[in-house]
Short mmCIF file of C-alpha atoms and ligand atoms in Angstrom, two decimals:
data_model
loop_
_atom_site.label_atom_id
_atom_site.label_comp_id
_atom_site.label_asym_id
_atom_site.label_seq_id
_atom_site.Cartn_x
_atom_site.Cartn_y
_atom_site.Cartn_z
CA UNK A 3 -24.50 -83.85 -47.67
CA UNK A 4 -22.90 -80.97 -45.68
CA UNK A 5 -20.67 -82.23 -43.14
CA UNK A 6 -19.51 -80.63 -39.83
CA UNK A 7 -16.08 -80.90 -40.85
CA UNK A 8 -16.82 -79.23 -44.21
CA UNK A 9 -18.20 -76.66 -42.16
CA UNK A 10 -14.94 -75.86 -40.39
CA UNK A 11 -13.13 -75.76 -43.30
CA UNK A 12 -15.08 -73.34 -44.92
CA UNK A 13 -15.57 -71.19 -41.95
CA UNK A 14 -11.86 -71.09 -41.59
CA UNK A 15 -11.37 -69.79 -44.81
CA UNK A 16 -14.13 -67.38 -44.58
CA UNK A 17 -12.52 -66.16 -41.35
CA UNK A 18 -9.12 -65.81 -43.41
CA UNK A 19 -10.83 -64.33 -46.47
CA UNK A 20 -12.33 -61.38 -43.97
CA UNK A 21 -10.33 -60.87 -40.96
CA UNK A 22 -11.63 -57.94 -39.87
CA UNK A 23 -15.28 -58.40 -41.14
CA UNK A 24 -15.97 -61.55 -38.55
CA UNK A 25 -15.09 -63.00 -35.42
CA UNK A 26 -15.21 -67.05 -35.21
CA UNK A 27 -14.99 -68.69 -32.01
CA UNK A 28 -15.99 -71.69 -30.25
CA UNK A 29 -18.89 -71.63 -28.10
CA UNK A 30 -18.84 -75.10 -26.88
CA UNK A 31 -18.46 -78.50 -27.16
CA UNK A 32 -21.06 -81.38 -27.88
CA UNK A 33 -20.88 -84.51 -25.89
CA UNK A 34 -18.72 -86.42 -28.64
CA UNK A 35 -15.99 -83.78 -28.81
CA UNK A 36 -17.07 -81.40 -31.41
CA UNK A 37 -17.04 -77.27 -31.75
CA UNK A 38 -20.38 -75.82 -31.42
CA UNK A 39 -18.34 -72.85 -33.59
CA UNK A 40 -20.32 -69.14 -33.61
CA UNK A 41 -19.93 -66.56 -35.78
CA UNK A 42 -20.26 -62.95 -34.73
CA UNK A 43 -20.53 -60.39 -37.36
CA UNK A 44 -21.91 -56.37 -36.86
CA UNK A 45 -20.88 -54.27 -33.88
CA UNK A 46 -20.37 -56.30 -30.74
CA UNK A 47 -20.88 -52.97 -29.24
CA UNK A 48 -23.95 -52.32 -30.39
CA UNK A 49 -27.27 -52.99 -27.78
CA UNK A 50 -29.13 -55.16 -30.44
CA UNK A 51 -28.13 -58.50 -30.94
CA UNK A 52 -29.44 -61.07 -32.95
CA UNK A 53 -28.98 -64.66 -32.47
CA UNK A 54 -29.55 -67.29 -35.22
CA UNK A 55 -28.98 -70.71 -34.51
CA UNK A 56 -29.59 -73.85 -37.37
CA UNK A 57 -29.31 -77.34 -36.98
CA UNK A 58 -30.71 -78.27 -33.20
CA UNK A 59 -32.00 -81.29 -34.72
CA UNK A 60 -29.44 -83.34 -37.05
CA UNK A 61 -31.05 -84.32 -39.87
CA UNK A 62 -32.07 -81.02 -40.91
CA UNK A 63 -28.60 -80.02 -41.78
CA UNK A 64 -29.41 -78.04 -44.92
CA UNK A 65 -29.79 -75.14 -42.63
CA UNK A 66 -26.07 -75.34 -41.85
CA UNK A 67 -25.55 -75.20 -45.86
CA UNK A 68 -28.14 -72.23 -46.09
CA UNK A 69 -26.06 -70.24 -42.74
CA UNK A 70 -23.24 -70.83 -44.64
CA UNK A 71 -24.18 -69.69 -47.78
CA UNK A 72 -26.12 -66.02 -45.90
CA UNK A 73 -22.69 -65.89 -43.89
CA UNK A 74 -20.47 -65.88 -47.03
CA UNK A 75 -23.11 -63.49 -49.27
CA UNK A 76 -23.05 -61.24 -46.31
CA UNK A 77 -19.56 -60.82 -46.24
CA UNK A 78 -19.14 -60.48 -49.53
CA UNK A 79 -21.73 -57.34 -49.66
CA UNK A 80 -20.46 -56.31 -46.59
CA UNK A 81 -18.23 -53.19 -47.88
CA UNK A 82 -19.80 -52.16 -51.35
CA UNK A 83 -23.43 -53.99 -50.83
CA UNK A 84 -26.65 -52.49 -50.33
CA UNK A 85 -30.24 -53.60 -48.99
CA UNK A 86 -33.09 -51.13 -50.00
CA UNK A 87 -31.42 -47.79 -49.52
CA UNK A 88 -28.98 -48.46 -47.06
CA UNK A 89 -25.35 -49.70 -47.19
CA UNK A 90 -24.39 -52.82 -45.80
CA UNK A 91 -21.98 -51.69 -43.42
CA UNK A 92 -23.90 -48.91 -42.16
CA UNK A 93 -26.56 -51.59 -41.52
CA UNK A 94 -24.34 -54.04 -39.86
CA UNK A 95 -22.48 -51.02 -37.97
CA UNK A 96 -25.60 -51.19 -35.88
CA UNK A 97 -26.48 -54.56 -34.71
CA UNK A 98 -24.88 -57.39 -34.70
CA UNK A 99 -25.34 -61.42 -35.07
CA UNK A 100 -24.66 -64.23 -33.18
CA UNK A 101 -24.70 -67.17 -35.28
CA UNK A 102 -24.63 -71.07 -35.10
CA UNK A 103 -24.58 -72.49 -37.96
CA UNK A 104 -24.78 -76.13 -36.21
CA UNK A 105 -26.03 -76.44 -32.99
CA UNK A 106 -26.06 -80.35 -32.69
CA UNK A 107 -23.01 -81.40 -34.75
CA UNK A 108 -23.23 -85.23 -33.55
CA UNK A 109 -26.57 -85.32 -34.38
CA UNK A 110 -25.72 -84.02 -37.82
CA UNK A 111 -22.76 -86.85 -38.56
CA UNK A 112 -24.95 -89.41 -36.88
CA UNK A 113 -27.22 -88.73 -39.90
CA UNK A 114 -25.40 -88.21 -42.11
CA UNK A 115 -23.07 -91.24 -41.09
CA UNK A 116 -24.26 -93.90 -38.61
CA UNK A 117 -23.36 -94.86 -35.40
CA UNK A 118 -19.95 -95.19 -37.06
CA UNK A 119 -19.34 -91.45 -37.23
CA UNK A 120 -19.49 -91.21 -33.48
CA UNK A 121 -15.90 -92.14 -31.59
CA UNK A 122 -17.21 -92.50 -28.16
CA UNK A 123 -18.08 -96.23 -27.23
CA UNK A 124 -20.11 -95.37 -24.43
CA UNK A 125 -22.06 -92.77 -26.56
CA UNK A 126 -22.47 -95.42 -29.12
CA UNK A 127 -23.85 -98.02 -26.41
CA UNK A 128 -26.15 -95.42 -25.72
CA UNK A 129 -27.51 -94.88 -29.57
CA UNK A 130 -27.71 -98.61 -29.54
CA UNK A 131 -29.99 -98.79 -26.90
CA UNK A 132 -31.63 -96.08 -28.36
CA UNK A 133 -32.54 -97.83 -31.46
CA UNK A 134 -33.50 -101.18 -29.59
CA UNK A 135 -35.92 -98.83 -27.58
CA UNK A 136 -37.53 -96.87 -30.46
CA UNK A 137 -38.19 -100.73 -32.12
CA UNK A 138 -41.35 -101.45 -30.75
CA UNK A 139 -42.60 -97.62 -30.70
CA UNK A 140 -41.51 -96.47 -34.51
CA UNK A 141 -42.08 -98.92 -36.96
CA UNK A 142 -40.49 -102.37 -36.87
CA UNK A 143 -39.88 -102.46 -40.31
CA UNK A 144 -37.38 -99.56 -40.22
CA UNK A 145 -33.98 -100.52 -41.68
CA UNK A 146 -30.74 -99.44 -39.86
CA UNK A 147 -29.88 -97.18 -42.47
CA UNK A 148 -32.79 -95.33 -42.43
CA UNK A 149 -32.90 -95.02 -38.34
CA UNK A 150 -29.97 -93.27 -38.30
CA UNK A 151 -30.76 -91.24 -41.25
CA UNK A 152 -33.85 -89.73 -40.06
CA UNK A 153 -31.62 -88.76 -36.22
CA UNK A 154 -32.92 -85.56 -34.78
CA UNK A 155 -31.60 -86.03 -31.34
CA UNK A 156 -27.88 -85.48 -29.63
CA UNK A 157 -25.60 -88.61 -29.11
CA UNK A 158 -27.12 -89.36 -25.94
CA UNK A 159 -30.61 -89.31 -27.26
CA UNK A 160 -32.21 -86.17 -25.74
CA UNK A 161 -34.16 -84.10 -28.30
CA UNK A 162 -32.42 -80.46 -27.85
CA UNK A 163 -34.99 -78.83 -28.53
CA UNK A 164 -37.10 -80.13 -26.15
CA UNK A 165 -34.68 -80.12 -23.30
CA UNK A 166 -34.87 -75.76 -22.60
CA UNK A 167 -36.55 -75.11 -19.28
CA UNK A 168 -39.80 -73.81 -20.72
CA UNK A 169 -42.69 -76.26 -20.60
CA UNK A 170 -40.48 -78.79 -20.07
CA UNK A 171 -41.78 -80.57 -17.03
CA UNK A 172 -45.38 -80.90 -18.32
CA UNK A 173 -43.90 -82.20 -21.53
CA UNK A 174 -44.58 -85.90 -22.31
CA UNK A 175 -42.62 -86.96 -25.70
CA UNK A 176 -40.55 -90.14 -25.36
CA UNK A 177 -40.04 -91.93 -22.12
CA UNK A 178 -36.94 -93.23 -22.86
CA UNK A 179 -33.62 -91.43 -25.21
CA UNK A 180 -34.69 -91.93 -28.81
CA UNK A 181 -34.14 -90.34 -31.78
CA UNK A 182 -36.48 -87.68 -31.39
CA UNK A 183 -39.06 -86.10 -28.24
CA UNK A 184 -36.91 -87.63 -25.37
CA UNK A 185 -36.59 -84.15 -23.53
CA UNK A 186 -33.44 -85.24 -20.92
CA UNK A 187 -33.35 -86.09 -17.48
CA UNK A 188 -33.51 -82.77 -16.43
CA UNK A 189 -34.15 -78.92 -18.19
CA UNK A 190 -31.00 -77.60 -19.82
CA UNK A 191 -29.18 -80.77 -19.41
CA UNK A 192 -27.71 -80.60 -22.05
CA UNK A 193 -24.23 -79.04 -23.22
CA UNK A 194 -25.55 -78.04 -26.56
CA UNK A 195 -28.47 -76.01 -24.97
CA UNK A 196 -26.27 -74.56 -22.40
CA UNK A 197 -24.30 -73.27 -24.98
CA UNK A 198 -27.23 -71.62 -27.15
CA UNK A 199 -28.35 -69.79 -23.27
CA UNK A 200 -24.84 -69.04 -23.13
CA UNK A 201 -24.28 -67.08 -26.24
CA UNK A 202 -27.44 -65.53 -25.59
CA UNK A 203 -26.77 -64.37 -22.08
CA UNK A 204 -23.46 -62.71 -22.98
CA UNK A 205 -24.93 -60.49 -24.80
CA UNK A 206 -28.23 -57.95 -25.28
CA UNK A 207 -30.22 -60.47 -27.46
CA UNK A 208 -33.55 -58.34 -28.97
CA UNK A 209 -34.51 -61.29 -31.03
CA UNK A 210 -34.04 -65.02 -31.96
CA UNK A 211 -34.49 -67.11 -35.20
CA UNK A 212 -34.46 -71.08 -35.34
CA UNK A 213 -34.01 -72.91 -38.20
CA UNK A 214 -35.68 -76.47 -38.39
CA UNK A 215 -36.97 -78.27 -41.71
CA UNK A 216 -39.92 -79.02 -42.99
CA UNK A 217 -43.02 -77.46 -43.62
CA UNK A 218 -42.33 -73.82 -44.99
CA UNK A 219 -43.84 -71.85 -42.70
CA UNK A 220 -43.35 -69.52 -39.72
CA UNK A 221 -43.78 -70.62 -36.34
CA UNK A 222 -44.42 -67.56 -33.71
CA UNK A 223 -46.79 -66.56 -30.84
CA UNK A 224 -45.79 -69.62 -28.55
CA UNK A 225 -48.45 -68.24 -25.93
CA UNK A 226 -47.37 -64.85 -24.74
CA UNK A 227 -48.80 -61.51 -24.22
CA UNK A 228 -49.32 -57.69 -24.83
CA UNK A 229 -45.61 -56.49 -25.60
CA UNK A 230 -43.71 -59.81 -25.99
CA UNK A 231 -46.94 -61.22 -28.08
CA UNK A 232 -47.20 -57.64 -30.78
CA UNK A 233 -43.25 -57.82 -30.61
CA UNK A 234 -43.00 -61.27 -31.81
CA UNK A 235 -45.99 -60.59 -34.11
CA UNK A 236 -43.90 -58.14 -35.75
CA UNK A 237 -41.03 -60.12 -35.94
CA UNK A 238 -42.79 -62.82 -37.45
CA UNK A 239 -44.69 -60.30 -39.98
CA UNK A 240 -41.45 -59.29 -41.80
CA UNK A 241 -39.97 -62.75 -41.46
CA UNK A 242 -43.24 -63.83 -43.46
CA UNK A 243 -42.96 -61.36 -45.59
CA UNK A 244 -39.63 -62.07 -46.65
CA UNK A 245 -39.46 -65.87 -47.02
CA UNK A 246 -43.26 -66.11 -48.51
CA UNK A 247 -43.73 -69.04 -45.84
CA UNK A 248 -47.25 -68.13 -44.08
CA UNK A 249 -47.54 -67.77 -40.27
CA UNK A 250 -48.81 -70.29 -37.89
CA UNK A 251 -49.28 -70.09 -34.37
CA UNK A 252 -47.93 -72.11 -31.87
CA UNK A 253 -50.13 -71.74 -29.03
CA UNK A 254 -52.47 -74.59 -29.76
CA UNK A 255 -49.27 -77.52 -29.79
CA UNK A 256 -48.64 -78.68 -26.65
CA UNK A 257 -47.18 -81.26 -28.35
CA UNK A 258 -43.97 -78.56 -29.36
CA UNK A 259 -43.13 -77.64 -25.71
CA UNK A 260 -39.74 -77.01 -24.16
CA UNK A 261 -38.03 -75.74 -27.10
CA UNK A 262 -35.51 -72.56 -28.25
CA UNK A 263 -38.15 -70.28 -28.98
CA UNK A 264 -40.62 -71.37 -26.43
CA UNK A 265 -38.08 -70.38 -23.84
CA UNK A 266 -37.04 -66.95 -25.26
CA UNK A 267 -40.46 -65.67 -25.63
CA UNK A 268 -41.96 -66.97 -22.86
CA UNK A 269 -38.93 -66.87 -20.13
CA UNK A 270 -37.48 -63.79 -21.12
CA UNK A 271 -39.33 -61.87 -23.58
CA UNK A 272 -37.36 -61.86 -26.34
CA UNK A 273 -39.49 -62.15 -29.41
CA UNK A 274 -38.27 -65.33 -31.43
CA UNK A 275 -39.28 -67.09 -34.31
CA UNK A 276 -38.79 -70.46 -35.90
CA UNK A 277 -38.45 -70.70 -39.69
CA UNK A 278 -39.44 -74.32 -41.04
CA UNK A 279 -37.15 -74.81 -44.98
CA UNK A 280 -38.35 -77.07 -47.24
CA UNK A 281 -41.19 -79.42 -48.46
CA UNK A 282 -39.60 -83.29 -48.29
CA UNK A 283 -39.49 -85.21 -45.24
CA UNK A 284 -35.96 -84.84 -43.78
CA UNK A 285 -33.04 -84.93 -44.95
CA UNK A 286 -34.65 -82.92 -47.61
CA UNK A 287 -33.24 -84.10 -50.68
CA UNK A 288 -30.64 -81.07 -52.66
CA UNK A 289 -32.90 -79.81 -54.68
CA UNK A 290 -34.82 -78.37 -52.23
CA UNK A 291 -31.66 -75.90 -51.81
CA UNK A 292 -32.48 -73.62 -54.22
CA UNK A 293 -36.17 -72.11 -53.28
CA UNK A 294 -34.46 -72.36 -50.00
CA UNK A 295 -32.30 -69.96 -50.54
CA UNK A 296 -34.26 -68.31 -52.46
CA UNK A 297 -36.73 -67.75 -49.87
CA UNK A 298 -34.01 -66.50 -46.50
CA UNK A 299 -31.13 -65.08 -48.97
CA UNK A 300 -32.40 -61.03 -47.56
CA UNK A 301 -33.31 -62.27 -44.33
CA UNK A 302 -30.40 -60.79 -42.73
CA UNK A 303 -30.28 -57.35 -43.89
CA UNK A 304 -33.63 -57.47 -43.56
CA UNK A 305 -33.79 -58.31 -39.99
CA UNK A 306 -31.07 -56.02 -39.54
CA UNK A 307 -33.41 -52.92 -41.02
CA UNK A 308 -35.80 -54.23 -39.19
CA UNK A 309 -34.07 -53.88 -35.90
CA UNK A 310 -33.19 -50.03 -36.47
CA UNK A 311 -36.57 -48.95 -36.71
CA UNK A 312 -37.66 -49.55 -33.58
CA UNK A 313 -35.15 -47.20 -32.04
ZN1 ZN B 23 -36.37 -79.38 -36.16
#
């Protein structure tokens, strides 16, 4: 299982590894007292920026490994590496990432640990209620263990990514906070969503990626038009292309409203994807890390070529 506080440690000694290759800062908070940490590696002068953000939902934490493990290849590349014919750093000299690695932190250690691994009792009253709620609508036979296990939501019990201001009031979902599809008392309630519109608004975002588990495939065209749609189409083309995972429209799924990449797209034309690892049901067990890496280890340089030819 990777842990949020194995991810600090190992971002900290990235960040001492390559001083000058990568700038780690916190973005926010979560409601439980954890850094929302980013990582911002490339130009920060540069007019494209890319933001990547893993782990809305908690129990798909193996994107936090997989950030980890691009963020750590990339900076290992990032002086004598190449990608096709270019350099690395010539690459990264002209863009430059925004990334997450774990946008929902408590929803990560409540999976990965229970209601014990969160420290505030009123948070905790609230997951309780939570699970007394989702009794009669998941099934009954569901053991504690297994609740908890299968999290997706924040410690309050609002589904983050159903909580951006896209969609969101003709979304239906959960009535009540649950483990999953309760989309908040109100859009953007949320300090871990705040934080994702935050990072993006600082800076000239050209293009999003979300990481979610499972299904291997690409999720784009979330129901917008002429530029924004053949923007995102392209986007979601080379994303394809790299991973092998096929393409899928959103349009048709209601049912997905009020999310990251719904709002970008649709809100403020920024062509975003979401790229769905692995085959299991969540969390996917550790083999699955392998093909998954397999499948988004070029993804950055790629997307990083892929931003300088539309100059
Ligand atoms: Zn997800």
């Amino acid at each position: 299982m990777y842990s949020y506080e194995q991810m600090l440690t190992e971002l900290e000694l990235l960040k001492n590894t390559y001083p000058n290759l990568m700038i780690l800062q916190e973005a926010g908070r979560s409601l439980d007292g954890r850094k929302i940490m980013e990582v911002v590696i490339g130009n920060p002068d540069t007019s494209r920026h890319i933001l990547i953000q893993s782990t809305i939902h908690g129990r798909e934490y193996m994107n936090t490994r997989l950030a980890m493990k691009q963020l750590g290849e990339t900076l290992k590349k990032y002086t004598y590496g190449t990608y096709h014919e270019n350099s690395y750093e010539s690459l990264f000299e002209q863009v430059c990432f925004h990334i997450l690695p774990m946008t929902n932190p408590d929803g990560v250690t409540i999976s990965q640990r229970g209601l014990k691994g969160i420290r505030n009792a009123s948070l905790r009253s609230i997951l309780e209620t939570c699970r007394q709620n989702d009794l009669g609508r998941v099934d009954d036979e569901i053991s504690a263990d297994m609740y908890w296990k299968r999290w997706k939501a924040n410690a309050r019990g609002v589904d983050l990514n159903r909580n951006f201001n896209s969609g969101w009031k003709a979304y239906q979902g959960s009535v009540l906070p649950s483990f999953e599809r309760y989309k908040g008392e109100w859009p953007e309630s949320e300090p871990e969503v705040q934080t994702i519109l935050k990072v993006a608004e600082n800076n000239r975002t050209v293009c999003t990626i979300s990481y979610h588990s499972s299904g291997e495939v690409i999720y784009w065209d979330y129901g917008s038009t002429e530029e924004t749609l053949e923007a995102d189409r392209q986007l979601a083309k080379l994303v394809s292309h790299i991973t092998g995972y096929n393409m899928e429209s959103s349009v048709q799924s209601a049912q997905d409203a009020a999310g990251c990449s719904d709002y970008f797209v649709l809100e403020k034309n920024i062509p975003s994807v979401t790229i769905e690892n692995g085959k299991a049901d969540c969390p996917l067990p550790m083999e699955e890390f392998g093909p998954i890496w397999k499948a988004n280890d070029n993804l950055w340089p790629a997307l990083a070529e892929f931003m300088l030819q539309d100059v």
